[in-house]
Every structure is written in structure tokens, then in C-alpha cells.
Amino acid sequence: MKLIFALVTGLVFGAGIAISGMMNPAKVFNFFDVAGTWDPSLAFVMGGAVIITFIGYRLVWRRDAPLYDDRFQVPTSTAIDARLIGGSAIFGIGWGIAGFCPGAAIPALGTGRWEVALFLVAVTAGFYARRLIGATQTSAKAA
Amino acid sequence: METLFTPFTSLGGGLLIGLGAVLLMLGLGRILGATGIMSGIVFAENGGEFAWRAAMVAGMILAPGFIFLVTGAMPELSVPVSPAMIVIGGVIVGFGASLGSGCTSGHGVCGLSRLSVRSIVAVPTFMLTAAITVYLIRHVFGA
């Protein structure tokens, strides 16, 4: 049941990504291209997603535990450190170069486009590169 | 390259993305972060941690086909950059997102909804560097 639930959850998330325009790099570039062919659509994606998640999380957290596990596992760190800021800054640069982010590229794989597979292989290489430089790796499961 | 302003479908997609995040918290008690899910598959510590992430990814990949069955059209996806840019951007995305413990889904959707201090710092950071990157590529280097 747990795995079927996870599969359906992925399908709902992926359908949202597909409908929203997030998996279309042309749209992602234009969202950021305020000085050029600006298309503010993706602000509505984040707005809609955060509204539902903000309310939904608070309803879910009234429970003692999730349906298929014994506890909620939410990150507790509040450290604003160089890794957080540097890593986020670096991520944004890559997003601006390729036009895909991981959450958009995974569902986009289902369109069968080879560019998406190429991107995800490169992302995986980036994960390994991050492991090579950091002996104290704690971030892999954080978010 | 111009893209259409799509506030309604983008909002609708955003609502579904949020629903996916809420469902994962309800069912498995986890944050829906694509970077964490992907790296959890690549660096899986045990079968149980691998299985639910693999099921989610399978659901996500099925999403464009599901959209096709419902609407008769695949989601729009145009990649206006070279394969080299996809590879370079992808490696940077993987490196940065794992160093910064999250991307658009983990920090963006889930972190902002939790009012996580780290995400409130991370999201404007990667939005800003993405916008600067797109500006430099399009308007300074003229690609």
C-alpha cells in the first residue's frame, strides 16, 4: 500500500509539474528574463503550490503520525551557513543555464525527450562531485 | 523565444504540485524534495529507503503519459539551449542543490510552506542567481 501511495503521489506531483509549465525550459528562462521576453506564469505555480502545502501540512500535522510510517520526518536545522547559501546560489546558476530543475526534469523524463535524460545524468554527476569534496556529508536526505 | 502567459494552467498545476507535497507528508511523513528523492535513490542506504522513492519517481515519470491520455497532447517542452549547456547546467544543479540541501521543490514548495528559516534564505538566493545567469547569457553574452 505504501508503495502504491508513493506512486500515486508522484503521479499527482508530476501531473502538476506538466500542466504548470515548469518542465518547459523555454518558460523557465522567460520567467527569469524580466529584461526580455518575460513570462510571469511560473510565479502562479509557486503561489498555488505554497498555498495548498501551507494549509495541507497544518491539517496533516494534527495527526500523531503519517499513514504508513510511525513519525513525521521534517528537517529541524535552522543553520544559515555557507553551504546553504553557496549551494543555493550555485543551484540557481545551473538552473539558469539548463532551464531544468530536478523536480521538473524527473516528470519530464516521461515525455521521452533525450535532453531530459542527459540533464538527469549530469545532475547525478553533480551529486557525486559534491560527495567527493565533502567528507562531512549530511545533506543528502535533508530536502 | 516568446512563451504564452498561462496564469490559470500554471496556478492549477501549482495546486496539484502542492497536493502531491501534502499527500507525501500524509502518507509517509516526508518532505517532497526532488533533490533528496533523487540522491536517496542514487545513494540508497537500504531497500526500504530506496523503494518508496523509486515508486514516487515511477509515478512522476508516468505523469506526461497520463496527461496525454486525458488531454490528447503531451505537455509542451522546448529546449532552446545546446546539449553542452544542459550538461554543464545539470552538473552545477546537482552539485549546488545537494550542497544547499534542496531545490525548487524541497526549499521552494515545502520549505516555504513550513516557514523554514533556511528555505526562506535559500529560495531568494537561487531565484536571484538564476535571474542573473539568464540575464548574463541572454543580454550580455547574447546567446
mmCIF file of C-alpha atoms in Angstrom:
data_model
loop_
_atom_site.group_PDB
_atom_site.id
_atom_site.type_symbol
_atom_site.label_atom_id
_atom_site.label_comp_id
_atom_site.label_asym_id
_atom_site.label_seq_id
_atom_site.Cartn_x
_atom_site.Cartn_y
_atom_site.Cartn_z
ATOM 1 C CA MET A 1 0.000 0.000 0.000
ATOM 2 C CA LYS A 2 2.801 2.367 0.953
ATOM 3 C CA LEU A 3 4.446 1.997 -2.447
ATOM 4 C CA ILE A 4 1.165 2.449 -4.337
ATOM 5 C CA PHE A 5 0.521 5.579 -2.275
ATOM 6 C CA ALA A 6 4.006 6.859 -3.172
ATOM 7 C CA LEU A 7 3.407 6.119 -6.858
ATOM 8 C CA VAL A 8 0.077 7.996 -6.885
ATOM 9 C CA THR A 9 1.713 10.891 -5.031
ATOM 10 C CA GLY A 10 4.411 11.037 -7.698
ATOM 11 C CA LEU A 11 1.755 10.961 -10.417
ATOM 12 C CA VAL A 12 -0.148 13.885 -8.843
ATOM 13 C CA PHE A 13 3.050 15.915 -8.398
ATOM 14 C CA GLY A 14 4.238 15.083 -11.921
ATOM 15 C CA ALA A 15 0.871 15.979 -13.459
ATOM 16 C CA GLY A 16 1.083 19.327 -11.670
ATOM 17 C CA ILE A 17 4.598 19.910 -12.999
ATOM 18 C CA ALA A 18 3.461 19.006 -16.523
ATOM 19 C CA ILE A 19 0.357 21.236 -16.518
ATOM 20 C CA SER A 20 2.090 24.155 -14.823
ATOM 21 C CA GLY A 21 4.788 24.756 -17.447
ATOM 22 C CA MET A 22 7.641 24.068 -15.028
ATOM 23 C CA MET A 23 9.001 21.273 -17.233
ATOM 24 C CA ASN A 24 9.342 23.608 -20.213
ATOM 25 C CA PRO A 25 12.791 25.268 -20.153
ATOM 26 C CA ALA A 26 11.616 27.957 -22.597
ATOM 27 C CA LYS A 27 9.084 29.031 -19.970
ATOM 28 C CA VAL A 28 11.615 28.837 -17.137
ATOM 29 C CA PHE A 29 14.070 31.083 -18.999
ATOM 30 C CA ASN A 30 11.315 33.572 -19.772
ATOM 31 C CA PHE A 31 10.213 33.646 -16.150
ATOM 32 C CA PHE A 32 13.663 34.928 -15.234
ATOM 33 C CA ASP A 33 14.096 37.103 -18.341
ATOM 34 C CA VAL A 34 12.429 40.208 -16.938
ATOM 35 C CA ALA A 35 14.522 42.382 -19.276
ATOM 36 C CA GLY A 36 13.460 40.401 -22.378
ATOM 37 C CA THR A 37 10.626 38.026 -23.247
ATOM 38 C CA TRP A 38 9.244 37.971 -19.712
ATOM 39 C CA ASP A 39 6.533 35.419 -18.874
ATOM 40 C CA PRO A 40 5.498 35.620 -15.191
ATOM 41 C CA SER A 41 3.388 32.413 -15.327
ATOM 42 C CA LEU A 42 5.646 30.393 -13.044
ATOM 43 C CA ALA A 43 5.005 32.751 -10.132
ATOM 44 C CA PHE A 44 1.473 31.322 -10.186
ATOM 45 C CA VAL A 45 2.908 27.802 -9.920
ATOM 46 C CA MET A 46 4.845 28.586 -6.766
ATOM 47 C CA GLY A 47 1.937 30.618 -5.366
ATOM 48 C CA GLY A 48 -0.588 27.823 -5.882
ATOM 49 C CA ALA A 49 1.760 25.127 -4.593
ATOM 50 C CA VAL A 50 2.691 27.027 -1.429
ATOM 51 C CA ILE A 51 -0.927 27.912 -0.570
ATOM 52 C CA ILE A 52 -2.033 24.263 -0.759
ATOM 53 C CA THR A 53 1.060 22.958 1.028
ATOM 54 C CA PHE A 54 0.905 25.595 3.770
ATOM 55 C CA ILE A 55 -2.687 24.694 4.629
ATOM 56 C CA GLY A 56 -2.379 20.964 3.917
ATOM 57 C CA TYR A 57 0.715 20.448 6.092
ATOM 58 C CA ARG A 58 -1.022 22.025 9.062
ATOM 59 C CA LEU A 59 -4.046 19.753 8.635
ATOM 60 C CA VAL A 60 -1.821 16.657 8.263
ATOM 61 C CA TRP A 61 0.269 17.549 11.324
ATOM 62 C CA ARG A 62 -2.836 17.295 13.517
ATOM 63 C CA ARG A 63 -2.298 13.550 13.220
ATOM 64 C CA ASP A 64 0.149 11.778 15.525
ATOM 65 C CA ALA A 65 1.863 10.023 12.635
ATOM 66 C CA PRO A 66 1.631 9.602 8.856
ATOM 67 C CA LEU A 67 -0.449 6.749 7.391
ATOM 68 C CA TYR A 68 2.470 4.452 6.531
ATOM 69 C CA ASP A 69 5.204 5.394 8.986
ATOM 70 C CA ASP A 70 5.475 5.924 12.728
ATOM 71 C CA ARG A 71 6.609 9.558 12.661
ATOM 72 C CA PHE A 72 6.893 12.710 10.550
ATOM 73 C CA GLN A 73 10.461 13.333 9.360
ATOM 74 C CA VAL A 74 10.877 17.048 8.865
ATOM 75 C CA PRO A 75 14.273 18.843 8.771
ATOM 76 C CA THR A 76 14.955 20.634 12.044
ATOM 77 C CA SER A 77 18.152 22.541 11.249
ATOM 78 C CA THR A 78 17.988 26.335 11.322
ATOM 79 C CA ALA A 79 21.663 26.928 10.460
ATOM 80 C CA ILE A 80 22.183 29.688 7.904
ATOM 81 C CA ASP A 81 25.663 28.696 6.788
ATOM 82 C CA ALA A 82 27.942 28.970 3.785
ATOM 83 C CA ARG A 83 26.860 25.575 2.461
ATOM 84 C CA LEU A 84 23.207 26.603 2.396
ATOM 85 C CA ILE A 85 23.791 29.979 0.756
ATOM 86 C CA GLY A 86 26.640 28.852 -1.520
ATOM 87 C CA GLY A 87 24.839 25.669 -2.557
ATOM 88 C CA SER A 88 21.617 27.542 -3.292
ATOM 89 C CA ALA A 89 23.483 30.225 -5.256
ATOM 90 C CA ILE A 90 25.252 27.536 -7.303
ATOM 91 C CA PHE A 91 21.981 25.661 -7.895
ATOM 92 C CA GLY A 92 20.390 28.853 -9.273
ATOM 93 C CA ILE A 93 23.254 29.333 -11.726
ATOM 94 C CA GLY A 94 22.779 25.798 -13.079
ATOM 95 C CA TRP A 95 19.005 26.280 -13.295
ATOM 96 C CA GLY A 96 19.583 29.470 -15.293
ATOM 97 C CA ILE A 97 21.959 27.683 -17.672
ATOM 98 C CA ALA A 98 19.997 24.478 -18.345
ATOM 99 C CA GLY A 99 16.408 25.576 -17.669
ATOM 100 C CA PHE A 100 15.544 22.382 -15.803
ATOM 101 C CA CYS A 101 15.450 21.783 -12.056
ATOM 102 C CA PRO A 102 15.334 18.218 -10.622
ATOM 103 C CA GLY A 103 11.629 18.282 -9.698
ATOM 104 C CA ALA A 104 10.705 19.313 -13.220
ATOM 105 C CA ALA A 105 13.157 17.037 -15.012
ATOM 106 C CA ILE A 106 12.052 13.761 -13.376
ATOM 107 C CA PRO A 107 8.451 14.020 -14.681
ATOM 108 C CA ALA A 108 9.779 15.473 -17.956
ATOM 109 C CA LEU A 109 11.620 12.182 -18.491
ATOM 110 C CA GLY A 110 8.191 10.722 -19.273
ATOM 111 C CA THR A 111 7.970 12.817 -22.452
ATOM 112 C CA GLY A 112 10.797 10.678 -23.836
ATOM 113 C CA ARG A 113 12.982 13.657 -24.716
ATOM 114 C CA TRP A 114 16.681 12.768 -24.722
ATOM 115 C CA GLU A 115 17.692 16.216 -23.421
ATOM 116 C CA VAL A 116 15.953 15.420 -20.136
ATOM 117 C CA ALA A 117 17.833 12.146 -19.675
ATOM 118 C CA LEU A 118 21.089 13.959 -20.440
ATOM 119 C CA PHE A 119 20.273 16.586 -17.820
ATOM 120 C CA LEU A 120 19.462 13.987 -15.133
ATOM 121 C CA VAL A 121 22.698 12.082 -15.802
ATOM 122 C CA ALA A 122 24.561 15.385 -15.391
ATOM 123 C CA VAL A 123 22.703 16.112 -12.135
ATOM 124 C CA THR A 124 23.745 12.701 -10.820
ATOM 125 C CA ALA A 125 27.355 13.514 -11.737
ATOM 126 C CA GLY A 126 26.928 16.727 -9.733
ATOM 127 C CA PHE A 127 25.760 14.702 -6.708
ATOM 128 C CA TYR A 128 28.931 12.602 -6.923
ATOM 129 C CA ALA A 129 31.091 15.719 -7.303
ATOM 130 C CA ARG A 130 29.547 17.154 -4.152
ATOM 131 C CA ARG A 131 30.315 13.883 -2.311
ATOM 132 C CA LEU A 132 33.926 13.984 -3.431
ATOM 133 C CA ILE A 133 34.594 17.418 -1.962
ATOM 134 C CA GLY A 134 32.656 16.986 1.266
ATOM 135 C CA ALA A 135 33.767 14.466 3.866
ATOM 136 C CA THR A 136 31.089 15.670 6.296
ATOM 137 C CA GLN A 137 28.146 14.977 4.066
ATOM 138 C CA THR A 138 24.833 15.301 5.838
ATOM 139 C CA SER A 139 22.752 16.966 3.188
ATOM 140 C CA ALA A 140 21.786 14.036 1.000
ATOM 141 C CA LYS A 141 18.479 13.365 2.709
ATOM 142 C CA ALA A 142 17.734 16.806 4.061
ATOM 143 C CA ALA A 143 15.403 18.047 1.405
ATOM 144 C CA MET B 1 11.611 32.940 -27.899
ATOM 145 C CA GLU B 2 8.254 34.090 -26.540
ATOM 146 C CA THR B 3 6.032 31.858 -24.424
ATOM 147 C CA LEU B 4 2.342 32.395 -23.670
ATOM 148 C CA PHE B 5 1.306 33.838 -20.322
ATOM 149 C CA THR B 6 -0.666 30.975 -18.719
ATOM 150 C CA PRO B 7 -1.816 32.103 -15.256
ATOM 151 C CA PHE B 8 -4.682 29.605 -14.960
ATOM 152 C CA THR B 9 -2.960 26.399 -16.028
ATOM 153 C CA SER B 10 0.130 27.429 -14.070
ATOM 154 C CA LEU B 11 -1.948 28.039 -10.950
ATOM 155 C CA GLY B 12 -3.791 24.753 -11.499
ATOM 156 C CA GLY B 13 -0.507 22.889 -11.921
ATOM 157 C CA GLY B 14 0.804 24.585 -8.785
ATOM 158 C CA LEU B 15 -2.223 23.396 -6.801
ATOM 159 C CA LEU B 16 -1.538 19.799 -7.926
ATOM 160 C CA ILE B 17 2.158 20.132 -7.035
ATOM 161 C CA GLY B 18 1.077 21.288 -3.566
ATOM 162 C CA LEU B 19 -1.379 18.390 -3.312
ATOM 163 C CA GLY B 20 1.478 15.991 -4.113
ATOM 164 C CA ALA B 21 3.589 17.514 -1.344
ATOM 165 C CA VAL B 22 0.709 17.241 1.147
ATOM 166 C CA LEU B 23 -0.022 13.621 0.156
ATOM 167 C CA LEU B 24 3.596 12.615 0.739
ATOM 168 C CA MET B 25 3.520 14.192 4.206
ATOM 169 C CA LEU B 26 0.197 12.473 4.960
ATOM 170 C CA GLY B 27 1.291 9.053 3.735
ATOM 171 C CA LEU B 28 4.994 8.842 4.502
ATOM 172 C CA GLY B 29 5.698 11.864 6.676
ATOM 173 C CA ARG B 30 8.363 13.193 4.314
ATOM 174 C CA ILE B 31 9.248 16.447 2.600
ATOM 175 C CA LEU B 32 8.748 16.304 -1.178
ATOM 176 C CA GLY B 33 12.170 17.421 -2.360
ATOM 177 C CA ALA B 34 13.250 16.181 -5.777
ATOM 178 C CA THR B 35 16.942 16.528 -4.920
ATOM 179 C CA GLY B 36 16.516 14.443 -1.772
ATOM 180 C CA ILE B 37 14.441 11.838 -3.580
ATOM 181 C CA MET B 38 16.939 11.554 -6.441
ATOM 182 C CA SER B 39 20.008 11.423 -4.245
ATOM 183 C CA GLY B 40 18.183 8.976 -1.958
ATOM 184 C CA ILE B 41 17.897 6.657 -4.954
ATOM 185 C CA VAL B 42 21.488 7.169 -6.145
ATOM 186 C CA PHE B 43 22.968 6.751 -2.643
ATOM 187 C CA ALA B 44 20.319 4.426 -1.153
ATOM 188 C CA GLU B 45 21.254 3.101 2.287
ATOM 189 C CA ASN B 46 18.709 0.299 2.351
ATOM 190 C CA GLY B 47 15.905 -1.223 0.318
ATOM 191 C CA GLY B 48 13.093 0.472 2.224
ATOM 192 C CA GLU B 49 14.541 3.934 1.697
ATOM 193 C CA PHE B 50 15.058 3.126 -1.974
ATOM 194 C CA ALA B 51 11.644 1.568 -2.648
ATOM 195 C CA TRP B 52 9.277 4.443 -1.823
ATOM 196 C CA ARG B 53 11.476 6.928 -3.681
ATOM 197 C CA ALA B 54 11.602 4.643 -6.728
ATOM 198 C CA ALA B 55 7.798 4.290 -6.620
ATOM 199 C CA MET B 56 7.420 8.070 -6.464
ATOM 200 C CA VAL B 57 9.802 8.596 -9.359
ATOM 201 C CA ALA B 58 7.886 5.988 -11.372
ATOM 202 C CA GLY B 59 4.658 7.907 -10.721
ATOM 203 C CA MET B 60 6.312 11.164 -11.738
ATOM 204 C CA ILE B 61 7.613 9.668 -15.000
ATOM 205 C CA LEU B 62 4.137 8.300 -15.808
ATOM 206 C CA ALA B 63 2.639 11.793 -15.481
ATOM 207 C CA PRO B 64 3.219 13.133 -19.037
ATOM 208 C CA GLY B 65 1.675 9.943 -20.477
ATOM 209 C CA PHE B 66 -1.283 10.361 -18.120
ATOM 210 C CA ILE B 67 -1.690 13.973 -19.283
ATOM 211 C CA PHE B 68 -1.589 12.705 -22.871
ATOM 212 C CA LEU B 69 -4.367 10.188 -22.174
ATOM 213 C CA VAL B 70 -6.556 12.852 -20.576
ATOM 214 C CA THR B 71 -5.941 15.826 -22.862
ATOM 215 C CA GLY B 72 -4.683 14.207 -26.070
ATOM 216 C CA ALA B 73 -1.483 16.227 -26.029
ATOM 217 C CA MET B 74 1.933 15.848 -24.427
ATOM 218 C CA PRO B 75 2.987 18.708 -22.156
ATOM 219 C CA GLU B 76 4.885 21.419 -24.021
ATOM 220 C CA LEU B 77 8.639 21.164 -23.731
ATOM 221 C CA SER B 78 11.071 23.182 -25.811
ATOM 222 C CA VAL B 79 14.759 23.239 -25.050
ATOM 223 C CA PRO B 80 16.340 26.381 -26.502
ATOM 224 C CA VAL B 81 19.873 25.554 -25.294
ATOM 225 C CA SER B 82 22.695 23.337 -26.563
ATOM 226 C CA PRO B 83 23.462 19.846 -25.198
ATOM 227 C CA ALA B 84 26.681 21.287 -23.718
ATOM 228 C CA MET B 85 24.666 23.840 -21.725
ATOM 229 C CA ILE B 86 22.369 21.059 -20.474
ATOM 230 C CA VAL B 87 25.336 19.013 -19.257
ATOM 231 C CA ILE B 88 27.128 21.976 -17.650
ATOM 232 C CA GLY B 89 23.904 23.272 -16.099
ATOM 233 C CA GLY B 90 22.969 19.786 -14.894
ATOM 234 C CA VAL B 91 26.269 19.165 -13.113
ATOM 235 C CA ILE B 92 26.012 22.597 -11.459
ATOM 236 C CA VAL B 93 22.387 21.919 -10.449
ATOM 237 C CA GLY B 94 23.280 18.550 -8.903
ATOM 238 C CA PHE B 95 26.287 19.933 -7.077
ATOM 239 C CA GLY B 96 24.557 23.077 -5.798
ATOM 240 C CA ALA B 97 21.245 21.509 -4.846
ATOM 241 C CA SER B 98 22.904 18.747 -2.814
ATOM 242 C CA LEU B 99 25.309 21.213 -1.153
ATOM 243 C CA GLY B 100 22.426 23.570 -0.329
ATOM 244 C CA SER B 101 20.178 20.653 0.770
ATOM 245 C CA GLY B 102 17.387 21.380 -1.652
ATOM 246 C CA CYS B 103 15.958 22.825 -4.819
ATOM 247 C CA THR B 104 12.723 24.360 -6.079
ATOM 248 C CA SER B 105 10.539 21.623 -4.607
ATOM 249 C CA GLY B 106 12.246 20.952 -1.257
ATOM 250 C CA HIS B 107 13.171 24.519 -0.297
ATOM 251 C CA GLY B 108 10.667 26.254 -2.567
ATOM 252 C CA VAL B 109 7.354 24.489 -2.113
ATOM 253 C CA CYS B 110 7.854 22.509 1.101
ATOM 254 C CA GLY B 111 10.340 24.751 2.936
ATOM 255 C CA LEU B 112 8.437 27.995 2.385
ATOM 256 C CA SER B 113 5.215 26.271 3.450
ATOM 257 C CA ARG B 114 6.878 25.134 6.677
ATOM 258 C CA LEU B 115 8.231 28.686 7.159
ATOM 259 C CA SER B 116 11.710 27.136 7.397
ATOM 260 C CA VAL B 117 14.312 29.855 8.002
ATOM 261 C CA ARG B 118 16.827 28.010 5.823
ATOM 262 C CA SER B 119 14.395 27.839 2.917
ATOM 263 C CA ILE B 120 13.408 31.491 3.319
ATOM 264 C CA VAL B 121 17.113 32.254 2.765
ATOM 265 C CA ALA B 122 17.680 29.611 0.065
ATOM 266 C CA VAL B 123 14.778 30.451 -2.257
ATOM 267 C CA PRO B 124 15.549 34.162 -2.907
ATOM 268 C CA THR B 125 19.227 33.158 -3.247
ATOM 269 C CA PHE B 126 18.665 30.687 -6.075
ATOM 270 C CA MET B 127 15.990 32.817 -7.736
ATOM 271 C CA LEU B 128 18.411 35.740 -7.817
ATOM 272 C CA THR B 129 21.382 33.782 -9.175
ATOM 273 C CA ALA B 130 19.137 32.127 -11.796
ATOM 274 C CA ALA B 131 17.858 35.543 -12.918
ATOM 275 C CA ILE B 132 21.392 36.967 -13.074
ATOM 276 C CA THR B 133 22.570 33.927 -15.044
ATOM 277 C CA VAL B 134 19.736 34.227 -17.579
ATOM 278 C CA TYR B 135 20.385 37.974 -17.891
ATOM 279 C CA LEU B 136 24.099 37.466 -18.495
ATOM 280 C CA ILE B 137 23.570 34.677 -21.031
ATOM 281 C CA ARG B 138 20.817 36.434 -22.964
ATOM 282 C CA HIS B 139 21.637 40.125 -22.729
ATOM 283 C CA VAL B 140 25.365 40.382 -22.054
ATOM 284 C CA PHE B 141 26.788 37.424 -23.975
ATOM 285 C CA GLY B 142 23.843 37.466 -26.355
ATOM 286 C CA ALA B 143 23.346 33.716 -26.684
#
